[in-house]
mmCIF file of C-alpha atoms and ligand atoms in Angstrom:
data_model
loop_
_atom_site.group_PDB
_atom_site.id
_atom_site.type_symbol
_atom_site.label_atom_id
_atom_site.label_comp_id
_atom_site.label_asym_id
_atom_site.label_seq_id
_atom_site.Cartn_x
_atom_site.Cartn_y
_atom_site.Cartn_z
ATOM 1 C CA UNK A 685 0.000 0.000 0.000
ATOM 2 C CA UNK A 686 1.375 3.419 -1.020
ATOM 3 C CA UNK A 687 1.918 6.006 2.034
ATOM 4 C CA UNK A 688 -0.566 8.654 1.912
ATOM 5 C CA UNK A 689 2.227 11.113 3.531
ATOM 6 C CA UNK A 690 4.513 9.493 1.073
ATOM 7 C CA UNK A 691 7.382 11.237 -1.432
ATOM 8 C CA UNK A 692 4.877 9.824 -4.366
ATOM 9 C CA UNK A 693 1.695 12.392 -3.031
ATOM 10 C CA UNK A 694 3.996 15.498 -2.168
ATOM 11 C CA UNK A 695 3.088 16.905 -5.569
ATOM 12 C CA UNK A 696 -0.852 16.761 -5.218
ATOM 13 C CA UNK A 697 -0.708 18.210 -1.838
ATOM 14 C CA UNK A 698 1.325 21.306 -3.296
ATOM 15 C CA UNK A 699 -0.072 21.577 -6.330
ATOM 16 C CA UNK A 700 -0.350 25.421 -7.114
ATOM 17 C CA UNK A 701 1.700 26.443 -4.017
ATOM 18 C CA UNK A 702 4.550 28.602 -4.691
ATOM 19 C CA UNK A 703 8.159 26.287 -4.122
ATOM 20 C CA UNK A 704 11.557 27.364 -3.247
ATOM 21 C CA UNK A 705 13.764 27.081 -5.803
ATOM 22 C CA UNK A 706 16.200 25.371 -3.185
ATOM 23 C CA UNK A 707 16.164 24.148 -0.154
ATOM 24 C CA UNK A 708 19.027 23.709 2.857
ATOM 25 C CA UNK A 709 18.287 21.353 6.266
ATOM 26 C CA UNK A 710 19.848 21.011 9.310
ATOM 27 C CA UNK A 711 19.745 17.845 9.942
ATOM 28 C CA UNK A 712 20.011 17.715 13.569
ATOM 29 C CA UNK A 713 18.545 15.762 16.106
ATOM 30 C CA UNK A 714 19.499 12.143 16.121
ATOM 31 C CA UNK A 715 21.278 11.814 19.263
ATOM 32 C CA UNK A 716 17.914 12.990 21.312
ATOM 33 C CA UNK A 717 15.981 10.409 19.059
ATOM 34 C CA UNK A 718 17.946 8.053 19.900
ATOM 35 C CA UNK A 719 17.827 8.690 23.980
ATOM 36 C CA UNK A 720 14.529 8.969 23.629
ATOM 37 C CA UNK A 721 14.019 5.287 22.456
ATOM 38 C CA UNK A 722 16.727 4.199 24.803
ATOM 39 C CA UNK A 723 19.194 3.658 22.056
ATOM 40 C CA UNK A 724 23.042 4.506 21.276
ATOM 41 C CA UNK A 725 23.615 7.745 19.381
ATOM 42 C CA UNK A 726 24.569 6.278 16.474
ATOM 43 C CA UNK A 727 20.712 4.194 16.027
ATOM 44 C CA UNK A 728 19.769 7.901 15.464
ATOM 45 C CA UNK A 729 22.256 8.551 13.106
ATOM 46 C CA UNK A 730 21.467 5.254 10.979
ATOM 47 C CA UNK A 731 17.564 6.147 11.354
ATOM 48 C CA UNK A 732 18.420 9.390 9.904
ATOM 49 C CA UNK A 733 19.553 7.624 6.826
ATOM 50 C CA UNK A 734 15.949 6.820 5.624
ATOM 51 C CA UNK A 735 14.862 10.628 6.558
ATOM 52 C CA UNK A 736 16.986 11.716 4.123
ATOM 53 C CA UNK A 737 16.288 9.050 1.519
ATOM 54 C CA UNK A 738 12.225 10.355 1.702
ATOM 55 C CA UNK A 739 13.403 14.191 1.523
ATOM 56 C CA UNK A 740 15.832 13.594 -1.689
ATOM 57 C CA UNK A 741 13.181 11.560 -3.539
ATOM 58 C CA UNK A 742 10.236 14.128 -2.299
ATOM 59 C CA UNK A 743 12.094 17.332 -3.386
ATOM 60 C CA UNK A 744 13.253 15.514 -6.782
ATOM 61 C CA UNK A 745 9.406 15.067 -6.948
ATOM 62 C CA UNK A 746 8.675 18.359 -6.638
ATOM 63 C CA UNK A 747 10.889 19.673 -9.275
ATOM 64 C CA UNK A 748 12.991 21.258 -7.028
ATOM 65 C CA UNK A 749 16.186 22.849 -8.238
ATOM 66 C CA UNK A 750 18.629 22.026 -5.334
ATOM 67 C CA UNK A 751 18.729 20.554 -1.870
ATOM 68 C CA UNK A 752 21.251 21.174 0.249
ATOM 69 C CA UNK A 753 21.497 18.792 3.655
ATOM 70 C CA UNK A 754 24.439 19.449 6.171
ATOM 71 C CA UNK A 755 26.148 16.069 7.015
ATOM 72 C CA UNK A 756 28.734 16.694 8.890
ATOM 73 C CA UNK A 757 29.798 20.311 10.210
ATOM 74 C CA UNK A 758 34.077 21.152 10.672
ATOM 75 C CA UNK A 759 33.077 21.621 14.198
ATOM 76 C CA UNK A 760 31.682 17.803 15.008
ATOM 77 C CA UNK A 761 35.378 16.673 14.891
ATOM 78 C CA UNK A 762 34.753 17.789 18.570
ATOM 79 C CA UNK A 763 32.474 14.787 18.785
ATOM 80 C CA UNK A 764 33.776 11.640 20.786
ATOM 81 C CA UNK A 765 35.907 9.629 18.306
ATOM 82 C CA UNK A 766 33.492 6.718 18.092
ATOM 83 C CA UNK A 767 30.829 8.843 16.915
ATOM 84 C CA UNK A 768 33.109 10.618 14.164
ATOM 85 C CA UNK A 769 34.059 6.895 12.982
ATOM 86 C CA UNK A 770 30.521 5.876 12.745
ATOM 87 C CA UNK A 771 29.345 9.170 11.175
ATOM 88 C CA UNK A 772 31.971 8.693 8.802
ATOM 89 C CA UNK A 773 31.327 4.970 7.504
ATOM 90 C CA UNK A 774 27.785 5.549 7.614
ATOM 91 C CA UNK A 775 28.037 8.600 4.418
ATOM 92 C CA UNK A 776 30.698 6.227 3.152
ATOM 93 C CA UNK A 777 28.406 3.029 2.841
ATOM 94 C CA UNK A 778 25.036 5.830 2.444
ATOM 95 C CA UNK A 779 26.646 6.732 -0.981
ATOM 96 C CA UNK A 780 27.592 3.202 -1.845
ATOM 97 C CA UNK A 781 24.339 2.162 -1.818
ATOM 98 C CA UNK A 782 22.459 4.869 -3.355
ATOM 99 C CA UNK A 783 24.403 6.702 -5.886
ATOM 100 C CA UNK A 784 23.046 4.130 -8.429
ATOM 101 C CA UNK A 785 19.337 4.827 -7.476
ATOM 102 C CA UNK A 786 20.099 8.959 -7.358
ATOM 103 C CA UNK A 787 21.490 8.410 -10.735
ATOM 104 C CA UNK A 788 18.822 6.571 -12.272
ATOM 105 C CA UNK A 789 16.607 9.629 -10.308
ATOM 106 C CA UNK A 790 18.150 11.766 -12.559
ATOM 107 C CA UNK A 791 20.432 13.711 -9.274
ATOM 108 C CA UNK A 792 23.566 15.860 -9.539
ATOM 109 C CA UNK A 793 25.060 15.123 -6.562
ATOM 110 C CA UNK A 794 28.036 17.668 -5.503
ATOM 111 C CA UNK A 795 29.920 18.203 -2.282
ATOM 112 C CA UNK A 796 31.100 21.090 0.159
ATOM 113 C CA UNK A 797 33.732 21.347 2.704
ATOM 114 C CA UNK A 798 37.077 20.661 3.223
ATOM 115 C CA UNK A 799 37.447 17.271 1.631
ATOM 116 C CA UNK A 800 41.341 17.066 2.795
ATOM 117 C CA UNK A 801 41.237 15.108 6.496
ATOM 118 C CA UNK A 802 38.618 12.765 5.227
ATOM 119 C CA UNK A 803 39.980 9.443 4.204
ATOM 120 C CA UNK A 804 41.571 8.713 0.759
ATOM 121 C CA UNK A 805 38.985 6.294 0.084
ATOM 122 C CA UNK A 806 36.007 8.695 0.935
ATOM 123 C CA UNK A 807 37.167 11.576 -0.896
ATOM 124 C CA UNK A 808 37.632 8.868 -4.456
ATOM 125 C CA UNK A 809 34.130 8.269 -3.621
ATOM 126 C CA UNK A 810 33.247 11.896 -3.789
ATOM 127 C CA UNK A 811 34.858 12.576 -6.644
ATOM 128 C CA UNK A 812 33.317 9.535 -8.659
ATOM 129 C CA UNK A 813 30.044 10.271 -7.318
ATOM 130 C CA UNK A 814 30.276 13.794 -8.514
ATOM 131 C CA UNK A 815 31.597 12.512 -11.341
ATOM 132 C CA UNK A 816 29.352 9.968 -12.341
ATOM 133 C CA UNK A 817 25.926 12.377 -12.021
ATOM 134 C CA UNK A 818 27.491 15.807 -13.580
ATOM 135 C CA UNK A 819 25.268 15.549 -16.552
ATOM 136 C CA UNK A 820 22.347 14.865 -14.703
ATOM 137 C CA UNK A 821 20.164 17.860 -15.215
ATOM 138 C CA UNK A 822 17.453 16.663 -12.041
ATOM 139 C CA UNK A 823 17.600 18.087 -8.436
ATOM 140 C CA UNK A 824 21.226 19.211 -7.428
ATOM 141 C CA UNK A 825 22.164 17.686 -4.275
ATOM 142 C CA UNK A 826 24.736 19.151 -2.264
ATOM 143 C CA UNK A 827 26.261 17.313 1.033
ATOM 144 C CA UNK A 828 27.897 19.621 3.149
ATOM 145 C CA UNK A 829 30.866 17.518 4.632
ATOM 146 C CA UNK A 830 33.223 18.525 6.918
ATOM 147 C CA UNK A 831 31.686 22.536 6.274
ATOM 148 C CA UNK A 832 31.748 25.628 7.735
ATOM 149 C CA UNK A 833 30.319 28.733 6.531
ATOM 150 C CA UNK A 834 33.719 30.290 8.165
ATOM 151 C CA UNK A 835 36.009 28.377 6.678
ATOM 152 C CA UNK A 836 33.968 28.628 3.460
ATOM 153 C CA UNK A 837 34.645 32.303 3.544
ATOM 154 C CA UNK A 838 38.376 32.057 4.467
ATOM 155 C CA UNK A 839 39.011 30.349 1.804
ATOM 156 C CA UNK A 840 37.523 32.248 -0.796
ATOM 157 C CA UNK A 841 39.259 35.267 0.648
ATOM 158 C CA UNK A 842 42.448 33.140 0.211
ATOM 159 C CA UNK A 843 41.613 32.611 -3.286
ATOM 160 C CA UNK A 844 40.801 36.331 -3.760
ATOM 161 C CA UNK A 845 43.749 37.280 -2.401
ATOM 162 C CA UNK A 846 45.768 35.002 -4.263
ATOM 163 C CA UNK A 847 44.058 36.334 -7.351
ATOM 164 C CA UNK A 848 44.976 39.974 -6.176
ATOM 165 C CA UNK A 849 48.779 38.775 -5.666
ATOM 166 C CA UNK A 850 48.652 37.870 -9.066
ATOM 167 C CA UNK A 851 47.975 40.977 -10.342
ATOM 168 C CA UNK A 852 44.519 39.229 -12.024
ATOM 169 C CA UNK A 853 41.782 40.981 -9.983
ATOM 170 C CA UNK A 854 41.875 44.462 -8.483
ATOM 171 C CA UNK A 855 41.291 44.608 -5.010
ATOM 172 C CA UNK A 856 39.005 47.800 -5.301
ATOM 173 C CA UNK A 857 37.047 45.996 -7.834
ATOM 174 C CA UNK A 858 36.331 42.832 -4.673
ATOM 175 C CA UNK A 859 32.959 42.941 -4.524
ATOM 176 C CA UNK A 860 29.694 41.023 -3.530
ATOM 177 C CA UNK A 861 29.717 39.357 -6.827
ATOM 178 C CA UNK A 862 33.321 38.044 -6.842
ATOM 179 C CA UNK A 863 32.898 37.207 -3.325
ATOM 180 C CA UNK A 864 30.226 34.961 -4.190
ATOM 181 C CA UNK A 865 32.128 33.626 -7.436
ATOM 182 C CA UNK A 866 35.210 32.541 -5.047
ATOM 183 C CA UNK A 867 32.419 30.292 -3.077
ATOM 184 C CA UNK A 868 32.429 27.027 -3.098
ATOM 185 C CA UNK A 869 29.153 26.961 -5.575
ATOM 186 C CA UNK A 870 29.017 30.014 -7.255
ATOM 187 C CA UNK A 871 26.855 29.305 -10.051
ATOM 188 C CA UNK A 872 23.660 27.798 -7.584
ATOM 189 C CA UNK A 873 21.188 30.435 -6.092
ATOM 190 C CA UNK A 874 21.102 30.868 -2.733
ATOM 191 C CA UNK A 875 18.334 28.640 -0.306
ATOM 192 C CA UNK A 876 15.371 30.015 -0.124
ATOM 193 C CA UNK A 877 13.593 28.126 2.351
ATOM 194 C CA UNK A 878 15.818 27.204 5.557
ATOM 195 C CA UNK A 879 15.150 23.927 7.932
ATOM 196 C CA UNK A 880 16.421 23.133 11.090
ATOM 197 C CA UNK A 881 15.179 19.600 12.677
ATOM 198 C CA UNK A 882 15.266 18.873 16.643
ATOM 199 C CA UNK A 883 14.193 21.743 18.321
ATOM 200 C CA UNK A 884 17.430 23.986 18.316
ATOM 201 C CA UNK A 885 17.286 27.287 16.596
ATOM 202 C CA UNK A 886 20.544 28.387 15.391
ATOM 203 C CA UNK A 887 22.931 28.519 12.228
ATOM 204 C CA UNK A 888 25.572 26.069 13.610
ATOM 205 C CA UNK A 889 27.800 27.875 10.963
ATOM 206 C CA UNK A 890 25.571 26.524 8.370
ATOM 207 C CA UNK A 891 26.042 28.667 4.662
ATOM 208 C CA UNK A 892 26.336 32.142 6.425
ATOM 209 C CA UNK A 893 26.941 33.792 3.433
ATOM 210 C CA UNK A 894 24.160 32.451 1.231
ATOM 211 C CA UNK A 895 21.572 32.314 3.937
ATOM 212 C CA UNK A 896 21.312 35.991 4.172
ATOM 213 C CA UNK A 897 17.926 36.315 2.794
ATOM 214 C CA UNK A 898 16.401 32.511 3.337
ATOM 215 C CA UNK A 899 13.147 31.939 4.915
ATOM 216 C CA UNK A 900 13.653 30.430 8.537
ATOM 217 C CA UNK A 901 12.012 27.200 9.371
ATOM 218 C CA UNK A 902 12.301 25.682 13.179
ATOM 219 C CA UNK A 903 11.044 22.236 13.966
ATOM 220 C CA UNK A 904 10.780 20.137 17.116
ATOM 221 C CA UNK A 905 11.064 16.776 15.177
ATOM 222 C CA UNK A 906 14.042 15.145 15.080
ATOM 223 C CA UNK A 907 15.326 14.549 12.045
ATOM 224 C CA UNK A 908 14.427 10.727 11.927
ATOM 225 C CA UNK A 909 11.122 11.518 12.343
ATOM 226 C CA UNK A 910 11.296 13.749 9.682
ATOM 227 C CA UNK A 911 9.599 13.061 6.091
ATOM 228 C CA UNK A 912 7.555 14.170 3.175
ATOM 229 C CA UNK A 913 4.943 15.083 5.679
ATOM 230 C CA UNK A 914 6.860 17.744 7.313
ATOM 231 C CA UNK A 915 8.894 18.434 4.519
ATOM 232 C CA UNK A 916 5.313 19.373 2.964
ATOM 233 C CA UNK A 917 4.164 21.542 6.204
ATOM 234 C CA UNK A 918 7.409 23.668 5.928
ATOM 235 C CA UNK A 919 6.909 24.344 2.451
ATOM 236 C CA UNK A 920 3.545 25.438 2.976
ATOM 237 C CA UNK A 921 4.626 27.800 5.726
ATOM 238 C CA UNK A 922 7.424 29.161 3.351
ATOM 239 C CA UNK A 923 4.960 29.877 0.734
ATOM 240 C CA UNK A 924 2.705 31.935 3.177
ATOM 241 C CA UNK A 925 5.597 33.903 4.103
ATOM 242 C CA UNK A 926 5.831 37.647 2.594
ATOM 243 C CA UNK A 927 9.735 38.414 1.146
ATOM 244 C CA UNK A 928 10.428 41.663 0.619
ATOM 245 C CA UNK A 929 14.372 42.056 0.754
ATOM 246 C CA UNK A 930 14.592 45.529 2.142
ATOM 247 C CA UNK A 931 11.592 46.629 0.067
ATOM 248 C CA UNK A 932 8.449 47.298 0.201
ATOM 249 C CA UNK A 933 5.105 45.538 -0.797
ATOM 250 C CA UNK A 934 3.280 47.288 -3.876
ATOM 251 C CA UNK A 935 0.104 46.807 -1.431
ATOM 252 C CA UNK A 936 1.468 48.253 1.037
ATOM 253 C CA UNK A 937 3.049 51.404 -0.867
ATOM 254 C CA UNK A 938 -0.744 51.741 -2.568
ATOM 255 C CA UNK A 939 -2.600 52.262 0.636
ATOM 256 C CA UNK A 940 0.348 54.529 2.198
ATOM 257 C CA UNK A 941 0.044 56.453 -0.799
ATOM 258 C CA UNK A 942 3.368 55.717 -1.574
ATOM 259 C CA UNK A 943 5.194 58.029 0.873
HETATM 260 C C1 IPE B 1439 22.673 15.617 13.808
HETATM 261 O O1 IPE B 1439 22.204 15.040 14.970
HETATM 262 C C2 IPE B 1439 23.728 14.763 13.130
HETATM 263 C C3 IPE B 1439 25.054 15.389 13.058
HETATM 264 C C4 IPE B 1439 25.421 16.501 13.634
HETATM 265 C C5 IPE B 1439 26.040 14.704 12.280
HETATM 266 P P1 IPE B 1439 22.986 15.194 16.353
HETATM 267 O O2 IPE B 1439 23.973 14.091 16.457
HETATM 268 O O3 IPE B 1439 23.551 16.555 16.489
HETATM 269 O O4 IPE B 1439 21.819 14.959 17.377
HETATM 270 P P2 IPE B 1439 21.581 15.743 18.729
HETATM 271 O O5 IPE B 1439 21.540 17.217 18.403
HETATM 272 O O6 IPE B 1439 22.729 15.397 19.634
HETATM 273 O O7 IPE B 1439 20.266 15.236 19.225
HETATM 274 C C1 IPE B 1440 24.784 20.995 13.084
HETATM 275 O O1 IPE B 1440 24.295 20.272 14.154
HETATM 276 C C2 IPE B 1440 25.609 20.128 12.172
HETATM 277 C C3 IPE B 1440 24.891 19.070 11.450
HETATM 278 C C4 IPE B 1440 23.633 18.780 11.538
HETATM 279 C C5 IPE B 1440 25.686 18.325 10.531
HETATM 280 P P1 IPE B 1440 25.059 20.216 15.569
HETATM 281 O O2 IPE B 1440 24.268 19.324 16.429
HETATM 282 O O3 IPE B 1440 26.489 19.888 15.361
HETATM 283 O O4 IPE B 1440 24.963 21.740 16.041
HETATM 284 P P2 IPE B 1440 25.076 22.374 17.493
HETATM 285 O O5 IPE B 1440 26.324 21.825 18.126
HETATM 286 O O6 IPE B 1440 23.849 21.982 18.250
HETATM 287 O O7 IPE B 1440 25.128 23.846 17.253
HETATM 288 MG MG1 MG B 1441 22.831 18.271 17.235
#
């Protein structure tokens, strides 16, 4: 029997409401899920496997452009080693066994963060995966691994600088838009539609830059719990949301007579 709250009905229930173009998640949360059901951390962190399985193939369903899920942040290297390890293996056999299916799905998977202290072997599987889907012209998929929007921004000042040094740019000519070029995925738009899972409400250093104007979405589920349901619910609240970036509504100006 098909799930009514499934991936497969996300469309109907959003037919004719207005979609980001792209959409970034927290995924946080496991660890409490996992207390919760009197569990090791890491049963959260495996449960959170088939969350993100239902999101991928419900946003791929909706025609979104990109989805951007943060995996693992540079600051969780402060977790116990154990958990690290287990984090670690679990993206490593997570891609094994479904880049074929995101392929066949038509996804362009792509990665952020600083790929250098992951293992050899994990950042070959990177590259192949990213590889393997580049033509792929279905939802864009970005993993942030081993990210921070601070170092994210470091290093394109390094490679701005660099650039400068060279004599290629001019520094009076650094601005918004070559920032943004020296990112890590300059040609994607930004997120319009923000999600954080399990309760907290903060960045976590989470795309600082290119969150500047997102729509800010706070759950209490954890993100195992979390599915097309939700996914649907916070979509829905995004598209009741008014954006105005700095301006003002044409309503609004028409009944203030526009002074
Ligand atoms: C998110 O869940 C997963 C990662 C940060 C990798 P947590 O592991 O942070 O779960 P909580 O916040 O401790 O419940
Ligand atoms: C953010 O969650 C990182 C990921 C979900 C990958 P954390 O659980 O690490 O964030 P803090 O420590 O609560 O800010
Ligand atoms: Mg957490």
């Amino acid at each position: 029997m098909s799930d009514p709250d499934g991936p497969g009905q996300i469309a109907d229930r959003l037919a004719g409401v207005a979609l980001p173009r792209h959409v970034a998640i927290i995924m946080d949360g496991n660890g409490r899920w996992a207390q919760r059901h009197g569990r090791p951390r890491h049963a959260g962190h495996r449960a959170g496997v088939t969350a993100v399985r239902s999101v991928v193939e419900a946003c791929g369903r909706l025609g979104l452009e990109a989805l951007t899920l943060f995996a693992f942040s540079s600051e969780n290297w402060r977790r116990p080693a154990g958990e690290v390890r287990v984090l670690m293996e679990l993206f490593r056999t997570t891609l094994d066994q479904e880049l074929h299916r995101l392929h066949e799905q038509g996804v362009r998977l792509r990665f952020i963060g600083d790929r250098t202290p992951l293992e050899p072997a994990l950042q070959r599987r990177l590259d192949d995966a990213e590889a393997l889907t580049a033509g792929n012209g279905g939802l864009e998929l970005v993993i942030a691994t081993n990210y921070g929007g601070r170092w994210e921004m470091a290093a394109a000042a390094r490679r701005l600088a660099a650039a400068a040094a060279r004599g290629e740019i001019d520094p009076e000519a650094i601005d918004e838009q070559a920032i943004q070029g020296a990112l890590c995925l300059p040609g994607l738009c930004d997120p319009d539609l923000f999600i954080r899972t399990g309760g907290e409400q903060r960045l976590s250093n989470f795309l600082i830059w290119q969150l500047a104007y997102a729509e800010l979405y706070f759950t209490d589920t954890p993100w195992p719990d979390f599915g097309a349901e939700q996914l649907a619910r916070a979509i829905e609240a995004y598209s009741g949301r008014e954006r105005r970036f700095g301006g003002v509504q044409p309503s609004v100006l028409g009944a203030a007579g526009g002074a």
